[in-house]
mmCIF file of C-alpha atoms in Angstrom:
data_model
loop_
_atom_site.group_PDB
_atom_site.id
_atom_site.type_symbol
_atom_site.label_atom_id
_atom_site.label_comp_id
_atom_site.label_asym_id
_atom_site.label_seq_id
_atom_site.Cartn_x
_atom_site.Cartn_y
_atom_site.Cartn_z
ATOM 1 C CA MET A 158 23.996 -52.023 -35.161
ATOM 2 C CA LYS A 159 24.538 -54.553 -37.947
ATOM 3 C CA SER A 160 28.008 -55.611 -38.961
ATOM 4 C CA ALA A 161 29.124 -55.572 -42.585
ATOM 5 C CA ASN A 162 28.901 -59.390 -42.661
ATOM 6 C CA SER A 163 25.396 -59.713 -41.263
ATOM 7 C CA LYS A 164 22.701 -60.714 -43.705
ATOM 8 C CA GLN A 165 19.783 -58.294 -43.952
ATOM 9 C CA GLU A 166 16.491 -59.999 -44.605
ATOM 10 C CA GLY A 167 13.280 -58.362 -45.637
ATOM 11 C CA TYR A 168 9.881 -59.641 -46.477
ATOM 12 C CA SER A 169 8.871 -60.160 -50.079
ATOM 13 C CA SER A 170 5.746 -58.638 -51.569
ATOM 14 C CA SER A 171 4.278 -62.125 -51.733
ATOM 15 C CA GLN A 172 4.845 -62.741 -48.008
ATOM 16 C CA ILE A 173 3.309 -59.409 -47.046
ATOM 17 C CA TYR A 174 0.345 -60.061 -49.357
ATOM 18 C CA GLU A 175 -0.249 -63.506 -47.836
ATOM 19 C CA LEU A 176 0.063 -62.213 -44.273
ATOM 20 C CA CYS A 177 -2.527 -59.505 -44.990
ATOM 21 C CA ARG A 178 -4.783 -61.975 -46.789
ATOM 22 C CA TYR A 179 -4.851 -64.545 -43.998
ATOM 23 C CA THR A 180 -5.155 -61.884 -41.303
ATOM 24 C CA LEU A 181 -8.132 -60.256 -43.043
ATOM 25 C CA ALA A 182 -9.786 -63.638 -43.586
ATOM 26 C CA ILE A 183 -9.527 -64.409 -39.860
ATOM 27 C CA ILE A 184 -10.736 -60.937 -38.853
ATOM 28 C CA PHE A 185 -13.771 -60.965 -41.152
ATOM 29 C CA MET A 186 -14.824 -64.545 -40.462
ATOM 30 C CA GLY A 187 -14.293 -64.012 -36.732
ATOM 31 C CA SER A 188 -16.193 -60.714 -36.782
ATOM 32 C CA GLY A 189 -19.148 -62.496 -38.291
ATOM 33 C CA LEU A 190 -19.082 -65.706 -36.283
ATOM 34 C CA ILE A 191 -18.094 -64.504 -32.790
ATOM 35 C CA PRO A 192 -21.173 -62.303 -32.219
ATOM 36 C CA LEU A 193 -23.363 -65.014 -33.736
ATOM 37 C CA LEU A 194 -21.971 -67.836 -31.620
ATOM 38 C CA LEU A 195 -20.846 -66.153 -28.400
ATOM 39 C CA SER A 196 -23.321 -63.363 -27.644
ATOM 40 C CA ASP A 197 -26.906 -63.584 -26.523
ATOM 41 C CA SER A 198 -29.644 -62.209 -28.762
ATOM 42 C CA VAL A 199 -30.246 -59.125 -26.599
ATOM 43 C CA GLN A 200 -26.555 -58.212 -26.542
ATOM 44 C CA ARG A 201 -26.015 -58.715 -30.263
ATOM 45 C CA LEU A 202 -28.949 -56.492 -31.231
ATOM 46 C CA ALA A 203 -28.326 -53.728 -28.656
ATOM 47 C CA LEU A 204 -26.228 -51.525 -30.966
ATOM 48 C CA LEU A 205 -28.937 -51.583 -33.631
ATOM 49 C CA HIS A 206 -31.457 -49.797 -31.385
ATOM 50 C CA ASN A 207 -29.926 -46.423 -32.271
ATOM 51 C CA PHE A 208 -30.389 -46.976 -35.985
ATOM 52 C CA PRO A 209 -33.400 -45.443 -37.791
ATOM 53 C CA PHE A 210 -34.914 -48.796 -38.688
ATOM 54 C CA PRO A 211 -38.011 -50.495 -37.319
ATOM 55 C CA GLU A 212 -37.159 -53.011 -34.602
ATOM 56 C CA SER A 213 -38.480 -55.775 -36.847
ATOM 57 C CA TRP A 214 -35.463 -55.167 -39.116
ATOM 58 C CA HIS A 215 -32.838 -55.611 -36.387
ATOM 59 C CA GLN A 216 -32.532 -59.376 -36.466
ATOM 60 C CA PRO A 217 -32.503 -59.709 -40.292
ATOM 61 C CA LEU A 218 -29.988 -56.858 -40.456
ATOM 62 C CA PHE A 219 -27.778 -58.572 -37.880
ATOM 63 C CA TYR A 220 -27.808 -61.871 -39.809
ATOM 64 C CA SER A 221 -27.148 -60.021 -43.071
ATOM 65 C CA LEU A 222 -24.083 -58.352 -41.551
ATOM 66 C CA VAL A 223 -22.878 -61.708 -40.202
ATOM 67 C CA LEU A 224 -23.255 -63.209 -43.668
ATOM 68 C CA LEU A 225 -21.472 -60.225 -45.262
ATOM 69 C CA ASP A 226 -18.495 -60.533 -42.891
ATOM 70 C CA VAL A 227 -18.185 -64.314 -43.272
ATOM 71 C CA CYS A 228 -18.500 -64.165 -47.072
ATOM 72 C CA CYS A 229 -15.880 -61.407 -47.274
ATOM 73 C CA GLY A 230 -13.542 -63.499 -45.113
ATOM 74 C CA ILE A 231 -14.027 -66.590 -47.239
ATOM 75 C CA TRP A 232 -13.626 -64.614 -50.481
ATOM 76 C CA VAL A 233 -10.352 -62.981 -49.438
ATOM 77 C CA LEU A 234 -9.075 -66.371 -48.249
ATOM 78 C CA LEU A 235 -10.010 -68.429 -51.293
ATOM 79 C CA LYS A 236 -9.937 -65.932 -54.170
ATOM 80 C CA PRO A 237 -8.026 -62.798 -53.211
ATOM 81 C CA SER A 238 -8.193 -59.993 -55.761
ATOM 82 C CA ARG A 239 -8.335 -56.263 -56.200
ATOM 83 C CA VAL A 240 -12.120 -56.567 -56.257
ATOM 84 C CA ILE A 241 -12.453 -58.083 -52.770
ATOM 85 C CA ALA A 242 -9.809 -55.702 -51.426
ATOM 86 C CA GLY A 243 -11.894 -52.764 -52.677
ATOM 87 C CA ILE A 244 -15.045 -54.298 -51.200
ATOM 88 C CA LEU A 245 -13.323 -54.731 -47.824
ATOM 89 C CA ILE A 246 -12.225 -51.098 -47.818
ATOM 90 C CA PHE A 247 -15.753 -49.966 -48.736
ATOM 91 C CA VAL A 248 -17.354 -52.207 -46.080
ATOM 92 C CA VAL A 249 -15.030 -51.080 -43.282
ATOM 93 C CA ILE A 250 -15.308 -47.381 -44.120
ATOM 94 C CA GLY A 251 -19.089 -47.726 -44.438
ATOM 95 C CA TYR A 252 -19.348 -49.614 -41.160
ATOM 96 C CA THR A 253 -17.120 -47.092 -39.365
ATOM 97 C CA LEU A 254 -19.042 -44.064 -40.642
ATOM 98 C CA THR A 255 -22.429 -45.647 -39.962
ATOM 99 C CA MET A 256 -21.514 -46.677 -36.423
ATOM 100 C CA THR A 257 -20.014 -43.236 -35.758
ATOM 101 C CA LEU A 258 -23.175 -41.523 -36.981
ATOM 102 C CA PHE A 259 -25.730 -43.654 -35.130
ATOM 103 C CA THR A 260 -23.763 -44.939 -32.126
ATOM 104 C CA PRO A 261 -20.922 -42.502 -31.462
ATOM 105 C CA GLU A 262 -20.483 -43.977 -27.982
ATOM 106 C CA ILE A 263 -18.797 -46.960 -29.647
ATOM 107 C CA TRP A 264 -15.652 -44.797 -29.764
ATOM 108 C CA GLN A 265 -15.593 -44.922 -25.946
ATOM 109 C CA ASP A 266 -14.790 -48.654 -26.000
ATOM 110 C CA PRO A 267 -11.742 -49.061 -23.730
ATOM 111 C CA PHE A 268 -10.174 -51.470 -26.239
ATOM 112 C CA SER A 269 -10.572 -48.985 -29.146
ATOM 113 C CA GLY A 270 -12.235 -51.499 -31.451
ATOM 114 C CA MET A 271 -13.206 -48.934 -34.066
ATOM 115 C CA LEU A 272 -9.701 -47.471 -34.231
ATOM 116 C CA LYS A 273 -8.441 -50.870 -35.336
ATOM 117 C CA ASN A 274 -10.389 -50.400 -38.560
ATOM 118 C CA ILE A 275 -7.487 -48.243 -39.757
ATOM 119 C CA ALA A 276 -5.241 -51.339 -39.758
ATOM 120 C CA ILE A 277 -7.910 -53.359 -41.574
ATOM 121 C CA ILE A 278 -8.162 -50.676 -44.263
ATOM 122 C CA ALA A 279 -4.346 -50.572 -44.539
ATOM 123 C CA MET A 280 -4.108 -54.359 -45.004
ATOM 124 C CA SER A 281 -6.885 -54.244 -47.597
ATOM 125 C CA TRP A 282 -5.018 -51.436 -49.386
ATOM 126 C CA ILE A 283 -1.848 -53.558 -49.423
ATOM 127 C CA ILE A 284 -3.762 -56.414 -51.070
ATOM 128 C CA LEU A 285 -5.257 -53.944 -53.561
ATOM 129 C CA LYS A 286 -1.823 -52.575 -54.479
ATOM 130 C CA LEU A 287 0.146 -55.860 -54.498
ATOM 131 C CA ASP A 288 -2.461 -58.067 -56.178
ATOM 132 C CA CYS A 289 -1.233 -57.694 -59.762
ATOM 133 C CA GLU A 290 2.417 -58.035 -58.729
ATOM 134 C CA VAL A 291 1.876 -61.143 -56.583
ATOM 135 C CA ARG A 292 -0.743 -63.065 -58.528
ATOM 136 C CA HIS A 293 0.507 -62.298 -62.044
ATOM 137 C CA VAL A 294 4.190 -63.095 -61.622
#
């Protein structure tokens, strides 16, 4: 319980915005680079086998998704805006729905990787809502 003399501190909109921005940049750049740099080619393409695409599309699709994630991470880091926040929300919802449709077993991951997309969407929403307030002060 706080005494009458204790100072209550909160976080400003700007601090919350920056925390979300840097966190999303790390998540998106990491999501693109970690599979590229730390997984073998068989492992990284395994999830794509359930998709209704010819196998010849798997590798270009994988590299396209890596590029998408890294570019989104760089964009939100260097030039945050309502536009990139909307794109991030669209990408994460699209990714979640697509993976659920074609590889529903991904929800059985013991670390609940897909469930964490809710937090990513929430942080993107915060950037979307605070952008005008923070950047146009």
